[in-house]
Short mmCIF file of C-alpha atoms and ligand atoms in Angstrom, two decimals:
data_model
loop_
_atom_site.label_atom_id
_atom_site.label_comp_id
_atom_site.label_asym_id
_atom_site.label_seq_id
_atom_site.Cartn_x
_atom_site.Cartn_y
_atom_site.Cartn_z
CA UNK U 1 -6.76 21.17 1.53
CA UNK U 2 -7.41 17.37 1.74
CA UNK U 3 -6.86 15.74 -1.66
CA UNK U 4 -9.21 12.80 -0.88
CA UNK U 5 -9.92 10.00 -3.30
CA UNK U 6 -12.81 8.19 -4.28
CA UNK U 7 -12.84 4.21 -4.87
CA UNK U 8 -15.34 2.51 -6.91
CA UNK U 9 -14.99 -1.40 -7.11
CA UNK U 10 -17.05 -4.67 -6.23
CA UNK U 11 -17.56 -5.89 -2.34
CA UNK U 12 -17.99 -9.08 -2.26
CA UNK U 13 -17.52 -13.02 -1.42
CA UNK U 14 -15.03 -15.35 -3.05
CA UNK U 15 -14.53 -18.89 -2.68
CA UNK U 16 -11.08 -19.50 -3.68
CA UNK U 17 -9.28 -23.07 -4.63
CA UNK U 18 -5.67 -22.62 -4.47
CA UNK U 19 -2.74 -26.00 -4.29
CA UNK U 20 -2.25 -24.99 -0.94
CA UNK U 21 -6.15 -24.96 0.30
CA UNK U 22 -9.78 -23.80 -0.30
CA UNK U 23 -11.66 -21.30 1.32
CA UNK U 24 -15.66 -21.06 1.72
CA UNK U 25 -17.26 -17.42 1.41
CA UNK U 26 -14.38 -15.26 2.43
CA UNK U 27 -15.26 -11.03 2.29
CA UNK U 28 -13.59 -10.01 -1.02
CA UNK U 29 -13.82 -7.47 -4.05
CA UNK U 30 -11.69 -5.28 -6.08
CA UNK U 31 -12.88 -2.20 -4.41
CA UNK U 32 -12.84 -4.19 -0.79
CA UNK U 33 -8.60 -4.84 -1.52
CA UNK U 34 -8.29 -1.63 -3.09
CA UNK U 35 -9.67 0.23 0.12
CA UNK U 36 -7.72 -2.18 2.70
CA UNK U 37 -4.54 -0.90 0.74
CA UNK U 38 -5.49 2.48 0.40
CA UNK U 39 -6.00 3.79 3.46
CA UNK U 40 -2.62 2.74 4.52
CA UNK U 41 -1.08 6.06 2.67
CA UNK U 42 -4.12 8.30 2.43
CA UNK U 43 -7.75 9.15 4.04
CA UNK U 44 -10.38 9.16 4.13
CA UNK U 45 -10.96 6.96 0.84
CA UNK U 46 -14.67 7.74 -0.19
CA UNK U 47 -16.14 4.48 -1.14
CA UNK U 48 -18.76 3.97 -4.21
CA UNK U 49 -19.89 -0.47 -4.21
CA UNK U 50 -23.23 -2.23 -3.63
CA UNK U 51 -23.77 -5.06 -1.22
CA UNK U 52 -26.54 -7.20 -0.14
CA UNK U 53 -27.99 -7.58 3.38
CA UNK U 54 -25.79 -10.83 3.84
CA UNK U 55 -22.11 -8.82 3.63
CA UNK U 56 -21.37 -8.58 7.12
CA UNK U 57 -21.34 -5.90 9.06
CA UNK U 58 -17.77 -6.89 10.77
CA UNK U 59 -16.45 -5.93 7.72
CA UNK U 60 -17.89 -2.39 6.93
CA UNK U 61 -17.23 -1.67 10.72
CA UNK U 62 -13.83 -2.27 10.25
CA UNK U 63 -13.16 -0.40 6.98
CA UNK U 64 -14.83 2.36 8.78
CA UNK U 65 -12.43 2.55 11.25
CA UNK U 66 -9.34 2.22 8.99
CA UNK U 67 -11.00 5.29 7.72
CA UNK U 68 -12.92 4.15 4.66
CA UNK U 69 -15.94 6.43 4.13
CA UNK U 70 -18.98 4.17 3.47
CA UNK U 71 -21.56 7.05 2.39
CA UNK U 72 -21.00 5.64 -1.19
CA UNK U 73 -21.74 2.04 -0.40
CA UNK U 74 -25.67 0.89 -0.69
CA UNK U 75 -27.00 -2.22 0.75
CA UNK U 76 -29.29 -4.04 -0.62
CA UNK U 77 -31.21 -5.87 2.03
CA UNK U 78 -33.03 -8.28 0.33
CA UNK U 79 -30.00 -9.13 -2.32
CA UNK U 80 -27.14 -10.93 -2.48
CA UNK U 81 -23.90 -9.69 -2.47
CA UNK U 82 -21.56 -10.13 -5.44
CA UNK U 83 -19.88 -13.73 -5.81
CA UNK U 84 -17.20 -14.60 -7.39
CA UNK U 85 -15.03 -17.95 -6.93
CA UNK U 86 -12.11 -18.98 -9.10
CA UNK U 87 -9.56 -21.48 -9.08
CA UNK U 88 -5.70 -21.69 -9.33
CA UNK U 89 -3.18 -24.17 -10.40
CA UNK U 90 0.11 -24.84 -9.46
CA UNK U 91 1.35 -21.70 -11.36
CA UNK U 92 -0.21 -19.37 -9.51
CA UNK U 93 -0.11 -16.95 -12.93
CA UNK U 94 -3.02 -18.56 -14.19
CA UNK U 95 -6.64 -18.94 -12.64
CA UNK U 96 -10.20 -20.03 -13.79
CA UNK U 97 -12.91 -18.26 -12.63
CA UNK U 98 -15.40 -20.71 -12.04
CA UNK U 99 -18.39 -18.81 -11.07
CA UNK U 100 -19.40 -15.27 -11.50
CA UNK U 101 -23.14 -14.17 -9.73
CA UNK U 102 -23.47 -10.75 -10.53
CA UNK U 103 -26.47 -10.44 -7.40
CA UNK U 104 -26.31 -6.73 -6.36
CA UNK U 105 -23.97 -5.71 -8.93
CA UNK U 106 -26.48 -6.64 -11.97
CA UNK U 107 -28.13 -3.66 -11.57
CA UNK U 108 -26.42 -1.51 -9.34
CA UNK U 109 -27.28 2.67 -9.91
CA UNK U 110 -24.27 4.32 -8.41
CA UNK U 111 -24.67 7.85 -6.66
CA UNK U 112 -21.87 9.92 -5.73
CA UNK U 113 -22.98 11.55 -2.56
CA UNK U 114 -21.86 15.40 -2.42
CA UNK U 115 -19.75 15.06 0.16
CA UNK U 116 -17.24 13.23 -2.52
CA UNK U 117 -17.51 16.03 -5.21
CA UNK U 118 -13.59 17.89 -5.66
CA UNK U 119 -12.10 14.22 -5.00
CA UNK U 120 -8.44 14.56 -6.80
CA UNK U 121 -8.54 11.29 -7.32
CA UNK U 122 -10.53 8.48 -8.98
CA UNK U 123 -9.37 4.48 -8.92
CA UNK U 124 -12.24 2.63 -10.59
CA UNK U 125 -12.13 -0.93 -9.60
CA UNK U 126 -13.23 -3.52 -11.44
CA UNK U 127 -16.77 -4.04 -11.99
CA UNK U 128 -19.69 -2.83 -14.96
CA UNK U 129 -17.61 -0.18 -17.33
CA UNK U 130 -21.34 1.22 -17.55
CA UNK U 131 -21.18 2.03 -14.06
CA UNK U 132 -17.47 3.01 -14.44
CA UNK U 133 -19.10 5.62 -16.67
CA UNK U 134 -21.52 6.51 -14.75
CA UNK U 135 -18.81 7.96 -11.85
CA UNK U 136 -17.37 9.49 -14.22
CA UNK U 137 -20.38 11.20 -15.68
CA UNK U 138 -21.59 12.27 -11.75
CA UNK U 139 -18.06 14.34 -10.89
CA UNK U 140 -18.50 18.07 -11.34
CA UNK U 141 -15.07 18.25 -11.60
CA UNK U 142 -12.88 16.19 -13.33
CA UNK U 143 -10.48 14.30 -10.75
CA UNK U 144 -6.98 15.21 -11.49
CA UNK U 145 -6.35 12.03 -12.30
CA UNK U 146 -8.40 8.47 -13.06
CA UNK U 147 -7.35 4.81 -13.27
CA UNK U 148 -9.43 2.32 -14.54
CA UNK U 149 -8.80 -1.22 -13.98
CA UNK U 150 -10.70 -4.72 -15.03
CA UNK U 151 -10.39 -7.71 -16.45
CA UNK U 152 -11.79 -10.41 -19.59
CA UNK U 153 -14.74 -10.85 -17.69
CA UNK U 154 -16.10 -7.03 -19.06
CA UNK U 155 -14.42 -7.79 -22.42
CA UNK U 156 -16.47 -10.43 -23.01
CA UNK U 157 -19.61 -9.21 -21.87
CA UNK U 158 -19.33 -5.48 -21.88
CA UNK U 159 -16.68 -4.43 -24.23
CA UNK U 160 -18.30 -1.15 -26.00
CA UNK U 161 -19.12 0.21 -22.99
CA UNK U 162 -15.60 -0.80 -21.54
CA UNK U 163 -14.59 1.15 -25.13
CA UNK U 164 -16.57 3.63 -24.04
CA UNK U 165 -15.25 4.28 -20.43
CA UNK U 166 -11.81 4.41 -22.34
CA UNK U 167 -11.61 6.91 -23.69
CA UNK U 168 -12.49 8.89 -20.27
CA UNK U 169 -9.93 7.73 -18.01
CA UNK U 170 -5.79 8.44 -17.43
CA UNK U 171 -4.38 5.03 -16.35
CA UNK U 172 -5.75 1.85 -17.81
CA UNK U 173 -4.45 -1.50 -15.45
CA UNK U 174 -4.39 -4.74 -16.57
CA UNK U 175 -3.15 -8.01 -16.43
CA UNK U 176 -0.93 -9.51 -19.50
CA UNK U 177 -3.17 -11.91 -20.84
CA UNK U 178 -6.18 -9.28 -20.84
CA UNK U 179 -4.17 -6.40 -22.28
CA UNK U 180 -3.25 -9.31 -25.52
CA UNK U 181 -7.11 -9.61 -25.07
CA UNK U 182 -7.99 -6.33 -25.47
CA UNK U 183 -5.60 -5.04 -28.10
CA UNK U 184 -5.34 -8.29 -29.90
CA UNK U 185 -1.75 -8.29 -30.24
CA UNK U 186 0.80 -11.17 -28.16
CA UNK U 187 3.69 -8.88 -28.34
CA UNK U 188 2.88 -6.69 -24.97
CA UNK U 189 4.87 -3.39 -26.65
CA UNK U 190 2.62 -3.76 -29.11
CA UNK U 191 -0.63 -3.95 -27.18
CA UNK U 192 0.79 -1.18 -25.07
CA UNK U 193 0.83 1.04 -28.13
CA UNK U 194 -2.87 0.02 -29.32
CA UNK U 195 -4.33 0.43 -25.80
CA UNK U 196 -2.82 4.14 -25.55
CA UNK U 197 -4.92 5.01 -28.52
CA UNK U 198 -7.71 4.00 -26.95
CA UNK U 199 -7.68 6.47 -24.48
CA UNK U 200 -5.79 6.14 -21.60
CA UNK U 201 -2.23 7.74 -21.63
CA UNK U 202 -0.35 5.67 -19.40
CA UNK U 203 -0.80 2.12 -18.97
CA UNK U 204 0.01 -0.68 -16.35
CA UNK U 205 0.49 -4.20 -17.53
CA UNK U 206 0.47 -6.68 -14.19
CA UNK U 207 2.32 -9.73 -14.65
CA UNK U 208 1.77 -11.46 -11.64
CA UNK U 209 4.54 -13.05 -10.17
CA UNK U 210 6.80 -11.61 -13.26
CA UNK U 211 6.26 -7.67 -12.02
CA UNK U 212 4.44 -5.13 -13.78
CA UNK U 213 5.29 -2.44 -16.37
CA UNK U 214 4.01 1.04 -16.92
CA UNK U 215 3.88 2.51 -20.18
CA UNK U 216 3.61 6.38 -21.34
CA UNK U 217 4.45 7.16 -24.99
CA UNK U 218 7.72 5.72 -26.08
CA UNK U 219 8.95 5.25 -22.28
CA UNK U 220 8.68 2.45 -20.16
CA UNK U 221 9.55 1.40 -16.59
CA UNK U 222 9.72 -2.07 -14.89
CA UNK U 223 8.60 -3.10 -11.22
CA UNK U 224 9.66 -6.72 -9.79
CA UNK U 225 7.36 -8.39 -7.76
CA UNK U 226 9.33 -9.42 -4.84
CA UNK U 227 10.21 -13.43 -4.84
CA UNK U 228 8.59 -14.92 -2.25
CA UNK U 229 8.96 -18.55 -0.73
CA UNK U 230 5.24 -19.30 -0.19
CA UNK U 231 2.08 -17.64 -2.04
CA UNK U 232 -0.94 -18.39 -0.89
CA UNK U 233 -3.27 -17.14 -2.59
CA UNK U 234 -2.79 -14.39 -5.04
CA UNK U 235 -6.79 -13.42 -5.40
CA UNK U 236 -7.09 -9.30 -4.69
CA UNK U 237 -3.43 -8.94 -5.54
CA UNK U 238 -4.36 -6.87 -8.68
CA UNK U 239 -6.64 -4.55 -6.26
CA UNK U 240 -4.15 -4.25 -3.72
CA UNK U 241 -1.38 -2.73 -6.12
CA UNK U 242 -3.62 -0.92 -7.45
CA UNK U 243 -4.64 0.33 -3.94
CA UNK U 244 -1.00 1.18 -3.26
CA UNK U 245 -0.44 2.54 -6.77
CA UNK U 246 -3.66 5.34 -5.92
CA UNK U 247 -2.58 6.04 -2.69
CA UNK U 248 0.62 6.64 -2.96
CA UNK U 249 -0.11 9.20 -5.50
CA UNK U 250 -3.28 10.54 -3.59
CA UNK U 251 -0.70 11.05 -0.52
CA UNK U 252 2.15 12.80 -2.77
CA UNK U 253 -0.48 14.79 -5.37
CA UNK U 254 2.25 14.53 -8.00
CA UNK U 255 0.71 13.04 -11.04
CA UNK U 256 3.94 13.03 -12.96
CA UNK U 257 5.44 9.57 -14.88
CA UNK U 258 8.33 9.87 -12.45
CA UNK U 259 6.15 9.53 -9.17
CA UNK U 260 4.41 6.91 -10.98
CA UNK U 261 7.33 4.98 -11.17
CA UNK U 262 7.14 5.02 -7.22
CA UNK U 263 3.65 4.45 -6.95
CA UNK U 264 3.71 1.03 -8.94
CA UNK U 265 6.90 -0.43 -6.67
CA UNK U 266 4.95 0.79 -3.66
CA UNK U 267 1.82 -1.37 -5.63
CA UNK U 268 3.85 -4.35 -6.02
CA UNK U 269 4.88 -3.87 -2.41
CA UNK U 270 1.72 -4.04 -1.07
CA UNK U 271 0.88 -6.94 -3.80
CA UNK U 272 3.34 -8.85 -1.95
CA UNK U 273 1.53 -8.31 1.69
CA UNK U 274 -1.63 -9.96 -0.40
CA UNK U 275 -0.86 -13.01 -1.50
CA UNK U 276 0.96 -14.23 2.57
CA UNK U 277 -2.25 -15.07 3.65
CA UNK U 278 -5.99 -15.76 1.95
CA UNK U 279 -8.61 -13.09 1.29
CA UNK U 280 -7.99 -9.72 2.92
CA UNK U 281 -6.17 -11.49 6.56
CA UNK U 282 -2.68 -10.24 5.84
CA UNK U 283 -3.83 -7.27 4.92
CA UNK U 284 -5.83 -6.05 7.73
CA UNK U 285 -2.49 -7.28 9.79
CA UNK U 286 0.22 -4.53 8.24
CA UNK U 287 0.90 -1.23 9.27
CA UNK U 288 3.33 1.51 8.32
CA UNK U 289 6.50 -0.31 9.54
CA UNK U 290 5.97 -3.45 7.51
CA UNK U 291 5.17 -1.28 4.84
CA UNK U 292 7.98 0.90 5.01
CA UNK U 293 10.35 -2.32 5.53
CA UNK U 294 9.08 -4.64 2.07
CA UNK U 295 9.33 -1.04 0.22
CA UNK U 296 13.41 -0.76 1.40
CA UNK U 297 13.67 -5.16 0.07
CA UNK U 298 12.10 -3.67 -3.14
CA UNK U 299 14.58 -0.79 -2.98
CA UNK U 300 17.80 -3.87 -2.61
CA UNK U 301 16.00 -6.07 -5.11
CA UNK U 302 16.42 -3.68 -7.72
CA UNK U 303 19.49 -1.33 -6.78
CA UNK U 304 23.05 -2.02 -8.49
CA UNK U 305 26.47 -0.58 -9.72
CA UNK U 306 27.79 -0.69 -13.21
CA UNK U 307 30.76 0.93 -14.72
CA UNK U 308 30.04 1.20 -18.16
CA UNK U 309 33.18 1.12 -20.46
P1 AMP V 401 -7.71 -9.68 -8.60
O1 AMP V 401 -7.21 -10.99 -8.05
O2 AMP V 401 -6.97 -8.51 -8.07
O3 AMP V 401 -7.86 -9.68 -10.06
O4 AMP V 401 -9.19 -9.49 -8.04
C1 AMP V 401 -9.92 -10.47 -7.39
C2 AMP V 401 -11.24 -9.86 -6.87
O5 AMP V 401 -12.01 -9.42 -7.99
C3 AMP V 401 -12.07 -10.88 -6.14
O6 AMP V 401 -12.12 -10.54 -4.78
C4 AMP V 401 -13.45 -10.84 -6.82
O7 AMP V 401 -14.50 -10.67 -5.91
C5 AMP V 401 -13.38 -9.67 -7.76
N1 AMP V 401 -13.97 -9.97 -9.07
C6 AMP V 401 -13.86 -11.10 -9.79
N2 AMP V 401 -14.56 -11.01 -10.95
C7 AMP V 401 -15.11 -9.77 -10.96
C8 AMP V 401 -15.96 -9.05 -11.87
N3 AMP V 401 -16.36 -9.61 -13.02
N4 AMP V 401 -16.33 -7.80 -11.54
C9 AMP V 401 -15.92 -7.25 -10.39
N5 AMP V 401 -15.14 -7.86 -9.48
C10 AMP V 401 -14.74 -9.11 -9.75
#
């Protein structure tokens, strides 16, 4: 049987200020990354966003035929889509978000359609924890396994529902800053222990350039990010791990902390792809070969000998 997963997420337009250049409205989105990276390892991925009748149509067409199901997605015709833009400096670590318009996503009412009930697998993107919940809340069967991700934006405005949503889901994903944020502790062992008893049992800390680590209980394993000459622009590079995180555990079904492991260097791997080129360009570029190729650098990057005495 197919073991299909369902991704929930913003679609949306970015303006993005980076050293090395500045983009107008470019198609963006957690759940828009999330599905580009996705559907490299597994399909179909069943969609759940909201758009407005200015998201173009390009774009759905060709997430359709990377085999993104769109039953999930509603358009708004009269609305505007989601917009987000931020800004980053010379360390591409840190970013301002300069403007956040909510449009379509202020009230959005998600509906899982019935041909997405059984999904093994739920990655809920950033956007409203209430509507987080409200996935949730819809599946007649519990997914095997849920990860949450999403960012200061929902602690500051949202954070009892986002303390809410908590306590429902496997694997929480954030960045460093946000997981101080949310557990307010600095040391990150620390906030990895307060987090866990806040409901998710395993949890990803993204630290940008610096890697990521996953935490369950007392253990904890470390990803690189792979050192690159030139980033561009590192917006979506949170979705697109997590897109390769989901799918490589949709495509294996082993939900074990050992296959995670794999899942977040395959993550970082496709992080990597992200940040070559602005928006989602590199990403609708790469196939399996590329893929297959950065995982083996990652493989190198990490892999040594040591006699211990
Ligand atoms: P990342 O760089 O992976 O953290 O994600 C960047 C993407 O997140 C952009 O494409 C934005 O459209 C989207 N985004 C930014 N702020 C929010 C928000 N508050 N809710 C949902 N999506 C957002």
């Amino acid at each position: 049987m197919l073991m299909s997963l369902i991704v929930v997420g913003s679609m949306a337009f970015d303006a993005i200020e980076t050293p090395f250049g500045k983009s107008d409205k470019i198609v963006g989105g957690a759940a828009t990354y999330i599905a580009w990276s996705a559907s490299n390892f597994t399909k179909p991925v069943k969609q759940i966003s909201v758009v407005g009748g200015d998201f173009p149509q390009e774009e759905l067409d060709a997430l359709k035929s990377r085999g993104v199901e769109l039953e999930g997605v509603q358009i708004k015709k009269n609305e505007k889509s989601f917009f987000w833009s931020g800004k980053y400096h010379m360390d591409m670590n840190s970013r301002d978000t300069l403007e956040t318009q909510l449009n379509v996503l202020a009230d959005f009412q998600p509906v899982v359609p019935d041909s997405y009930q059984g999904a093994d697998f739920l990655m809920l993107g950033n956007l409203l924890p209430a509507v987080q919940m409200s996935v949730i809340e819809q599946m007649k069967k519990r997914p095997k396994l849920i990860v949450l991700d999403t960012m200061n934006f929902w602690m500051e405005t949202a954070m009892s529902d986002l303390e809410k949503v908590l306590k429902h889901v496997d694997v929480l994903m954030v960045n460093d800053s946000e997981a101080r944020q949310l557990s307010a502790q600095f040391s990150l062992v620390k906030a990895a222990k307060h987090i866990m008893n806040m409901g998710p049992k395993y949890l990803i800390i993204k630290k940008g350039e610096h890697g990521a680590l996953l935490f369950h209980g007392d253990q904890v394993f470390f990803a690189p990010a792979l050192p690159l000459e030139e980033v561009f622009d590192p917006t979506g590079a949170g979705d697109t791990f997590a897109g390769g995180f989901i799918g490589h555990i949709a495509r294996t079904k082993d939900i074990s902390f050992n296959n995670m492991k794999t899942a977040i260097i395959v993550g970082s791997a496709m992080a990597s792809f992200c940040v070559e080129k602005f928006g989602t360009l590199r990403l609708i570029e790469i196939g399996k070969q590329d893929i297959d190729e950065r995982i083996r650098e990652f493989v190198q990057l990490v892999n040594f000998d040591i006699a211990l005495v």
